[in-house]
Coordinates of C-alpha atoms in Angstrom, one line a residue:
Chain A
G1182 CA 2.7 -25.3 8.0
G1183 CA 2.0 -23.8 4.7
P1184 CA 3.3 -24.0 1.4
S1185 CA 7.0 -24.5 0.7
T1186 CA 9.3 -21.8 -1.4
P1187 CA 9.7 -22.6 -4.7
P1188 CA 12.9 -24.4 -5.0
G1189 CA 14.7 -21.9 -7.2
I1190 CA 14.0 -19.3 -4.8
S1191 CA 15.4 -21.6 -2.2
D1192 CA 18.4 -22.5 -3.6
K1193 CA 19.4 -18.9 -4.5
M1194 CA 18.4 -17.5 -1.4
S1195 CA 20.7 -20.2 0.5
E1196 CA 23.8 -19.4 -1.6
S1197 CA 23.2 -15.6 -1.0
I1198 CA 23.3 -16.1 2.6
K1199 CA 26.2 -17.7 2.6
E1200 CA 28.5 -15.0 0.1
A1201 CA 27.1 -12.4 2.9
Q1202 CA 28.7 -14.5 5.8
E1203 CA 31.5 -14.8 3.9
A1204 CA 31.4 -10.9 2.6
C1205 CA 31.2 -9.6 6.1
S1206 CA 33.9 -12.0 7.1
E1207 CA 36.5 -9.4 6.6
D1208 CA 34.8 -5.8 7.6
S1209 CA 31.0 -5.9 8.7
A1210 CA 30.7 -2.6 8.5
S1211 CA 31.6 -2.1 5.1
G1212 CA 29.3 -1.5 1.6
E1213 CA 29.5 -4.8 0.2
C1214 CA 28.9 -6.6 3.5
A1215 CA 25.2 -4.2 3.9
A1216 CA 24.9 -5.0 0.2
A1217 CA 25.1 -9.0 0.6
W1218 CA 23.1 -8.9 3.1
D1219 CA 19.8 -6.5 1.0
E1220 CA 20.5 -8.8 -1.6
V1221 CA 19.4 -12.5 1.1
E1222 CA 16.6 -9.7 1.9
E1223 CA 15.2 -9.0 -1.1
L1224 CA 15.5 -13.2 -1.8
S1225 CA 13.5 -13.6 1.4
A1226 CA 11.0 -11.3 0.6
A1227 CA 10.5 -12.6 -3.1
A1228 CA 10.5 -16.1 -1.1
S1229 CA 7.5 -15.0 1.2
H1230 CA 5.1 -13.8 -1.9
A1231 CA 5.9 -17.1 -3.6
R1232 CA 4.3 -18.6 -1.2
D1233 CA 1.4 -17.0 -0.6
K1234 CA 1.5 -17.4 -3.8
L1235 CA 0.7 -20.7 -3.8
K1236 CA -1.0 -20.6 -0.3
E1237 CA -3.8 -18.7 -2.3
S1238 CA -4.2 -21.4 -5.1
D1239 CA -7.3 -23.2 -3.5
P1240 CA -6.9 -27.3 -6.5
L1241 CA -10.7 -26.4 -6.6
E1242 CA -10.7 -22.9 -8.1
N1243 CA -7.9 -23.3 -10.3
Y1244 CA -9.4 -26.5 -11.9
C1245 CA -12.4 -24.3 -11.6
K1246 CA -11.2 -21.4 -13.9
E1247 CA -10.6 -24.0 -16.5
N1248 CA -13.6 -26.3 -15.9
P1249 CA -16.8 -23.7 -15.3
E1250 CA -19.2 -25.9 -16.7
T1251 CA -18.4 -29.5 -14.9
D1252 CA -20.7 -30.9 -12.5
E1253 CA -18.3 -29.5 -9.5
C1254 CA -18.2 -26.1 -10.4
R1255 CA -21.2 -24.6 -11.8
T1256 CA -22.5 -22.0 -9.7
Y1257 CA -26.0 -19.8 -11.1
D1258 CA -26.4 -16.6 -9.5
S1259 CA -30.2 -17.0 -9.3
Chain B
M647 CA -19.7 24.0 -22.4
A648 CA -20.4 20.8 -20.3
I649 CA -18.0 18.8 -18.0
C650 CA -17.7 15.4 -17.2
S651 CA -16.5 14.1 -14.5
A652 CA -17.1 10.7 -12.8
H653 CA -19.9 11.6 -11.7
T654 CA -21.6 13.0 -14.1
T655 CA -24.3 10.8 -15.7
T656 CA -24.3 10.7 -20.0
S657 CA -25.5 9.0 -22.2
L658 CA -23.5 5.6 -24.1
R659 CA -23.3 7.6 -26.5
S660 CA -20.9 10.6 -25.6
P661 CA -17.2 10.2 -25.7
C662 CA -17.1 11.0 -22.0
T663 CA -19.0 8.0 -20.9
T664 CA -16.2 5.8 -21.3
I665 CA -13.9 8.4 -18.4
S666 CA -16.9 8.1 -16.1
N667 CA -16.4 3.8 -16.4
T668 CA -13.2 3.2 -16.3
G669 CA -9.8 5.6 -16.1
L670 CA -8.0 3.4 -17.6
R671 CA -8.9 4.7 -21.1
Q672 CA -9.2 8.2 -20.8
N673 CA -6.3 9.1 -23.0
Q674 CA -7.6 7.2 -26.3
V675 CA -10.7 9.2 -25.9
I676 CA -9.1 12.7 -25.4
L677 CA -7.4 11.4 -29.0
F678 CA -10.4 10.6 -30.1
T679 CA -12.3 13.6 -28.8
T680 CA -10.1 16.0 -31.1
R681 CA -9.4 13.6 -33.6
S682 CA -13.5 13.5 -34.4
S683 CA -13.4 17.1 -33.5
R684 CA -11.5 17.7 -36.9
R685 CA -13.2 16.6 -38.9
G686 CA -16.8 16.5 -37.4
S687 CA -18.1 18.7 -39.2
T688 CA -18.7 15.8 -42.1
R689 CA -19.6 13.5 -39.2
H690 CA -23.6 13.1 -37.8
G691 CA -23.5 14.3 -34.5
A692 CA -19.8 16.3 -34.7
R693 CA -21.8 18.6 -32.3
T694 CA -21.6 15.8 -29.6
F695 CA -18.0 15.5 -30.2
Q696 CA -17.7 19.2 -29.5
V697 CA -18.6 19.1 -25.3
S698 CA -14.5 19.7 -23.8
C699 CA -14.3 16.2 -21.5
T700 CA -12.1 17.6 -18.7
A701 CA -10.1 14.9 -17.9
E702 CA -10.3 12.6 -14.6
K703 CA -6.6 13.1 -13.0
P704 CA -5.5 10.8 -11.0
I705 CA -4.9 11.2 -7.2
I706 CA -1.3 10.2 -6.0
I707 CA -0.8 7.9 -2.4
G708 CA 2.3 7.0 -1.5
L709 CA 3.1 4.1 0.9
A710 CA 6.5 3.6 2.3
A711 CA 8.0 0.8 4.4
D712 CA 10.9 -1.4 4.6
S713 CA 10.3 -4.5 3.3
G714 CA 9.1 -7.5 4.5
C715 CA 6.6 -5.1 7.0
G716 CA 3.2 -5.6 5.2
K717 CA 2.6 -2.8 1.8
S718 CA 1.4 -5.8 0.4
T719 CA -1.4 -6.1 3.4
F720 CA -2.1 -2.9 4.0
M721 CA -2.5 -2.6 -0.4
R722 CA -4.5 -5.1 0.1
R723 CA -7.2 -3.7 2.6
L724 CA -7.0 -0.3 0.4
T725 CA -7.7 -1.8 -2.8
S726 CA -10.6 -3.8 -1.2
V727 CA -12.4 -0.5 0.5
F728 CA -12.8 0.9 -3.1
G729 CA -14.2 -2.8 -4.1
G730 CA -12.8 -5.7 -6.1
A731 CA -9.4 -6.9 -5.8
A732 CA -6.2 -6.3 -7.2
E733 CA -4.4 -7.8 -9.5
P734 CA -1.4 -8.4 -11.6
P735 CA -1.0 -6.6 -15.5
K736 CA -2.9 -9.4 -17.6
G737 CA -0.4 -10.6 -20.0
G738 CA 2.1 -8.4 -18.8
N739 CA 5.1 -10.1 -17.1
P740 CA 5.3 -12.7 -14.8
D741 CA 7.0 -10.7 -12.4
S742 CA 5.4 -7.1 -12.6
N743 CA 5.1 -5.5 -9.3
T744 CA 2.1 -3.9 -10.2
L745 CA -1.5 -4.5 -8.9
I746 CA -4.2 -3.3 -10.7
S747 CA -8.1 -3.0 -9.6
D748 CA -11.2 -1.4 -11.2
T749 CA -10.5 2.1 -9.4
T750 CA -6.9 1.9 -7.8
T751 CA -3.1 0.6 -9.7
V752 CA -0.3 0.2 -6.9
I753 CA 3.2 0.6 -8.8
C754 CA 6.5 -0.8 -6.6
L755 CA 9.3 1.8 -6.5
D756 CA 11.8 -1.0 -6.7
D757 CA 10.8 -0.9 -10.3
Y758 CA 13.0 2.5 -10.6
H759 CA 16.4 0.9 -9.4
S760 CA 18.5 2.2 -11.1
L761 CA 21.3 -0.3 -10.4
D762 CA 20.4 -3.5 -10.6
R763 CA 21.3 -6.1 -7.8
T764 CA 24.5 -6.9 -9.6
G765 CA 25.3 -3.4 -10.3
R766 CA 24.6 -3.0 -6.7
K767 CA 26.7 -5.8 -5.2
E768 CA 29.5 -4.3 -7.3
K769 CA 29.2 -0.3 -5.8
G770 CA 28.6 -2.2 -2.3
V771 CA 25.5 -0.1 -2.1
T772 CA 21.7 -1.0 -0.6
A773 CA 18.2 -1.1 -2.3
L774 CA 18.1 1.7 0.7
D775 CA 20.4 4.0 -0.8
P776 CA 19.4 6.7 -2.8
K777 CA 22.4 6.5 -5.4
A778 CA 20.5 3.0 -5.8
N779 CA 17.0 4.8 -7.4
D780 CA 16.5 7.2 -10.6
F781 CA 14.7 9.7 -8.5
D782 CA 14.6 11.8 -11.7
L783 CA 12.2 9.4 -13.9
M784 CA 10.3 8.2 -10.7
Y785 CA 9.5 12.2 -10.8
E786 CA 8.8 12.4 -14.7
Q787 CA 7.1 9.4 -14.5
V788 CA 4.3 10.3 -11.4
K789 CA 4.0 13.6 -12.7
A790 CA 2.8 12.1 -16.1
I791 CA 0.3 9.8 -14.3
K792 CA -0.9 12.4 -12.4
E793 CA -1.5 15.0 -15.4
G794 CA -3.4 11.5 -16.7
K795 CA -0.8 10.4 -19.3
A796 CA 0.3 6.5 -20.0
I797 CA 4.0 5.8 -18.8
E798 CA 6.3 3.2 -19.9
K799 CA 7.6 2.1 -16.7
P800 CA 10.4 -0.3 -15.9
I801 CA 9.8 -3.9 -14.0
Y802 CA 12.6 -4.9 -11.3
N803 CA 12.6 -9.0 -10.9
H804 CA 13.0 -9.2 -7.6
V805 CA 13.3 -12.9 -8.4
T806 CA 16.3 -12.7 -11.0
G807 CA 17.2 -9.5 -9.6
L808 CA 17.6 -8.0 -13.4
L809 CA 16.0 -5.0 -14.9
D810 CA 13.3 -6.4 -17.3
P811 CA 12.1 -4.6 -19.7
A812 CA 9.2 -1.2 -19.7
E813 CA 5.2 -2.4 -19.0
L814 CA 2.8 -0.1 -20.1
I815 CA 0.5 2.1 -17.1
Q816 CA -2.3 3.8 -17.9
P817 CA -3.8 6.8 -15.1
P818 CA -6.5 5.1 -13.1
K819 CA -8.0 7.4 -10.8
I820 CA -5.7 6.5 -7.7
F821 CA -2.8 6.4 -8.1
V822 CA -0.7 4.4 -4.9
I823 CA 3.0 4.4 -4.9
E824 CA 4.5 2.2 -2.6
G825 CA 8.3 1.2 -1.6
L826 CA 11.6 2.5 0.8
H827 CA 11.5 6.0 -0.6
P828 CA 8.0 7.6 -2.0
M829 CA 8.9 10.5 -0.2
Y830 CA 12.7 10.9 -0.3
D831 CA 12.6 13.0 -2.5
Q832 CA 11.4 17.2 -2.9
R833 CA 10.1 16.7 -6.4
V834 CA 7.6 13.4 -5.4
R835 CA 7.1 14.4 -2.5
D836 CA 5.6 17.7 -3.9
L837 CA 3.2 15.2 -6.4
L838 CA 1.3 13.6 -3.1
D839 CA -2.0 14.0 -2.5
F840 CA -1.7 12.1 0.6
S841 CA 1.4 9.7 2.3
I842 CA 1.3 7.0 4.6
Y843 CA 5.0 5.7 6.4
L844 CA 4.2 2.3 8.2
D845 CA 7.3 2.5 11.1
I846 CA 7.7 -0.6 12.3
S847 CA 9.9 -0.9 15.7
N848 CA 13.4 -3.0 15.6
E849 CA 11.6 -5.4 17.6
V850 CA 8.9 -6.5 15.9
K851 CA 10.6 -6.2 12.9
F852 CA 12.5 -9.3 14.5
A853 CA 10.1 -10.9 15.3
W854 CA 8.5 -10.2 12.2
K855 CA 11.3 -11.5 10.2
I856 CA 11.9 -14.8 11.7
Q857 CA 8.3 -15.8 11.3
R858 CA 8.7 -14.9 8.1
D859 CA 12.1 -16.6 7.2
M860 CA 12.9 -18.8 9.4
A861 CA 11.7 -22.3 7.8
E862 CA 14.1 -20.9 4.8
R863 CA 16.6 -23.4 4.3
G864 CA 20.2 -21.8 5.4
H865 CA 18.7 -18.9 7.4
S866 CA 19.0 -18.9 10.9
L867 CA 18.5 -17.0 14.2
E868 CA 22.0 -15.4 13.1
S869 CA 21.5 -14.9 9.7
I870 CA 17.7 -12.9 10.4
K871 CA 19.8 -10.9 12.8
A872 CA 23.2 -10.2 10.5
S873 CA 20.6 -9.3 8.0
I874 CA 19.2 -6.6 9.8
E875 CA 22.2 -5.0 11.8
A876 CA 23.7 -4.5 7.8
R877 CA 20.8 -2.9 6.3
K878 CA 20.1 -0.8 9.5
P879 CA 22.5 2.4 8.7
D880 CA 20.7 2.9 5.7
F881 CA 17.6 2.6 6.8
D882 CA 17.9 4.8 9.5
A883 CA 20.1 7.3 7.5
Y884 CA 17.2 7.5 3.5
I885 CA 15.0 5.8 5.1
D886 CA 13.4 6.8 8.8
P887 CA 13.6 9.7 8.0
Q888 CA 10.8 10.3 5.6
K889 CA 8.3 9.2 8.5
Q890 CA 8.0 13.4 8.9
Y891 CA 6.9 14.1 6.3
A892 CA 3.5 11.5 6.2
D893 CA -0.1 12.4 6.5
A894 CA -0.3 9.3 8.3
V895 CA 2.3 7.2 10.4
I896 CA 1.4 3.5 11.8
E897 CA 3.6 2.8 14.4
V898 CA 3.9 -0.6 15.4
L899 CA 5.3 -1.5 18.4
P900 CA 5.9 -4.3 21.4
T901 CA 2.7 -4.7 23.9
L902 CA 2.9 -3.0 27.8
L903 CA 0.0 -5.0 28.8
I904 CA 2.4 -7.9 29.0
P905 CA 4.9 -7.1 31.3
D906 CA 9.0 -7.8 28.5
D907 CA 7.0 -9.4 25.7
N908 CA 9.0 -10.4 22.9
E909 CA 7.0 -12.7 21.1
G910 CA 5.7 -10.2 18.1
K911 CA 2.8 -11.5 18.7
V912 CA 0.6 -8.7 20.8
L913 CA 1.1 -5.4 19.7
R914 CA 1.0 -2.0 20.5
V915 CA -0.2 0.4 17.2
K916 CA -0.1 3.6 17.1
L917 CA -1.7 5.9 14.4
I918 CA -0.7 9.1 13.9
M919 CA -2.6 11.5 12.4
K920 CA -1.5 15.1 11.1
E921 CA -4.2 18.1 11.9
G922 CA -4.6 20.3 9.6
V923 CA -4.3 18.6 5.9
K924 CA -6.6 19.6 3.7
Y925 CA -9.7 17.0 3.2
F926 CA -7.9 14.8 6.3
N927 CA -10.0 14.7 9.1
P928 CA -8.3 12.6 12.1
V929 CA -10.3 10.2 13.9
Y930 CA -11.2 10.5 17.2
L931 CA -12.4 8.8 20.3
F932 CA -15.3 10.2 22.4
D933 CA -14.0 13.6 22.5
E934 CA -11.8 15.1 20.2
G935 CA -8.8 17.4 21.7
S936 CA -9.2 15.7 25.0
S937 CA -6.6 13.1 26.0
I938 CA -8.4 9.8 26.8
S939 CA -7.6 6.0 27.6
W940 CA -10.2 3.4 27.8
I941 CA -9.9 -0.4 28.6
P942 CA -13.2 -1.4 26.8
C943 CA -13.3 -4.8 29.0
G944 CA -15.8 -5.1 31.6
R945 CA -19.6 -5.7 31.7
K946 CA -20.4 -4.6 28.6
L947 CA -17.6 -7.6 27.0
T948 CA -15.3 -9.4 28.0
C949 CA -11.8 -10.1 26.9
S950 CA -9.2 -12.8 27.2
Y951 CA -5.9 -12.4 28.6
P952 CA -4.3 -9.4 28.2
G953 CA -7.2 -7.3 27.3
I954 CA -7.1 -4.2 24.9
K955 CA -6.7 -0.6 25.6
F956 CA -6.7 2.5 24.0
S957 CA -5.6 6.0 24.1
Y958 CA -6.7 9.0 22.2
G959 CA -4.9 12.6 22.6
P960 CA -3.0 15.3 20.9
D961 CA 0.8 15.3 20.7
T962 CA 3.5 16.8 18.8
Y963 CA 5.3 14.9 16.1
F964 CA 8.8 16.2 14.6
G965 CA 7.5 19.2 15.3
Q966 CA 3.8 19.2 13.8
E967 CA 0.5 19.5 15.6
V968 CA -1.0 15.5 15.8
S969 CA -3.9 13.3 17.2
V970 CA -2.8 10.1 18.3
L971 CA -5.3 7.2 18.6
E972 CA -3.5 3.4 20.0
M973 CA -4.3 0.4 20.3
D974 CA -2.9 -2.1 22.4
G975 CA -4.0 -5.7 22.6
Q976 CA -5.8 -7.8 20.5
F977 CA -9.6 -9.4 19.7
D978 CA -10.9 -12.2 20.4
R979 CA -14.4 -11.7 19.1
L980 CA -16.0 -10.0 16.5
D981 CA -18.7 -8.1 19.2
E982 CA -15.1 -6.7 20.7
L983 CA -14.6 -4.5 17.6
I984 CA -18.4 -3.4 16.7
Y985 CA -18.0 -2.2 20.1
V986 CA -15.1 -0.3 19.4
E987 CA -16.1 1.1 16.4
S988 CA -19.5 2.5 18.2
H989 CA -17.2 4.4 20.4
L990 CA -14.5 5.7 17.8
S991 CA -15.5 9.2 15.5
N992 CA -14.6 10.5 12.0
L993 CA -14.2 7.1 10.2
S994 CA -15.3 7.9 6.8
T995 CA -17.6 5.1 7.1
K996 CA -20.5 5.3 4.6
F997 CA -22.5 3.0 7.2
Y998 CA -22.9 1.7 10.5
G999 CA -20.5 -1.4 10.9
E1000 CA -18.1 -0.8 7.5
V1001 CA -15.2 -0.7 9.6
T1002 CA -15.7 -4.2 11.2
Q1003 CA -17.4 -5.5 7.9
Q1004 CA -14.0 -4.7 6.2
M1005 CA -12.0 -6.3 8.8
L1006 CA -14.5 -9.3 8.5
K1007 CA -14.0 -9.5 5.0
H1008 CA -10.3 -10.0 5.3
S1009 CA -10.0 -12.0 8.5
D1010 CA -7.8 -14.0 7.2
F1011 CA -5.2 -10.9 6.4
P1012 CA -2.2 -10.7 8.8
G1013 CA -3.1 -8.6 11.3
S1014 CA -6.7 -8.8 11.8
N1015 CA -6.9 -9.4 15.1
N1016 CA -5.2 -5.9 16.3
G1017 CA -4.6 -2.7 15.7
T1018 CA -2.7 -2.8 12.2
G1019 CA -5.7 -4.2 10.5
L1020 CA -8.0 -1.6 12.3
F1021 CA -5.7 1.4 11.7
Q1022 CA -4.4 0.4 7.9
T1023 CA -8.9 -0.4 7.1
I1024 CA -9.5 3.2 8.6
V1025 CA -6.7 5.1 6.7
G1026 CA -8.5 2.9 3.5
L1027 CA -11.6 4.5 4.3
K1028 CA -9.8 8.0 4.8
I1029 CA -8.2 8.1 1.3
R1030 CA -11.5 6.4 -0.1
D1031 CA -13.4 10.0 1.5
L1032 CA -9.9 12.5 0.6
Y1033 CA -10.8 11.1 -3.5
E1034 CA -14.2 11.7 -2.9
Q1035 CA -13.8 15.3 -1.7
I1036 CA -10.9 16.3 -4.2
I1037 CA -13.4 14.9 -7.3
A1038 CA -16.4 16.6 -5.9
E1039 CA -14.2 19.4 -5.6
R1040 CA -12.7 19.7 -9.5
A1041 CA -16.3 18.4 -10.7
G1042 CA -17.2 21.3 -8.7
V1043 CA -14.9 24.6 -9.5
P1044 CA -15.2 24.1 -13.2
A1045 CA -18.0 23.9 -13.0
E1046 CA -18.7 27.8 -11.8
A1047 CA -15.6 28.6 -14.2
A1048 CA -17.6 27.7 -17.3
K1049 CA -20.8 29.8 -15.2
V1050 CA -18.8 33.2 -15.8

């Protein structure tokens, strides 16, 4: 598995899933129900983007941004 | 009078050079030019300042798709065709949705939400509902960008669900508006030079969202299904109808090569291209206008199960003439793609193998082994071609006028 979702977003998500299930318990065709699930979708997308960002970050690349002069980071074009 | 455009080579000191290098500074440059010419008489080289520069105006591209349907992958493929990586604005809001590269700026239309997350919940409307969006502001700002003016665009923060303070957006060469409603409002639609709709079938959407969300705490198969079902009425009412206005539609469907497949791993992808759109010549397979079905696997090409099947032909889409190119199945190896590329025409590539090269460059992106990646790359090349034609025409027409 890849990196996990940042805890802040993850908590918000499980909370909004619960809220959506409650909002839909009375009337599953109501605007409130749709809006609640739409919030879940928005957070799912945000969570997935946050995971992608973590995936893209390479520890060595990050280190080399800060320390380009070190042995493990120096690159010469010619 | 000289006209300066992106392709004009001017001396380094000319005020027009800045325009050629980056589209970003053009506002300042125009101000500078006017100011200088006003007090030009006292300055040395005043005559060079009298050169009037036609400011390069951005071309506007609209990309419509539901959330979680690969808009960001498409955007990364598109910006890569123009060269250079797309990055969030430096030093601004870390939650900004904007991506900027040398040539292209991509904004997310969620930034034009008129209701924040709490507001939508109180009113019982989804983000898909036009009532949750400010189309007047969207129109004004896209229009301003098209005229070459900078804008102060709000930021919708997807993590907090709040509208954050605005960010300054400079007019780029290519301005992409992506989101749920780029073609909903007629005024905005009329500003678009090209429009694309990513149409993901319900089966595939479900499979993709399971892949994306199943690992999330508290999200189960039932809740993913409930979320899709709850949003569907608004999706069908407000988002889906926009596809009739798109110049190109990428439709993603379950494969027909495997009976009763519902894994969503093997895909059948259609590229629906409108005929008669200025600066846009649809891609074709073997013979333009014919109906063709082609299985490239055989003596020259080994394919593993379930193989690859292409189709091409004319069709009608919402009462309009279109050309449809379809790919079902997936690539296992590179030689398959170059073999396919060599049989497609009107790709708008600059050299033989450019499609394959672009796909290889991003072999880690989702869809790189099937028709989604292939057709997104092709549309990217088409947009580059469109941009170059528009710029060439703009540079040509005023030059002609200036002679008279």
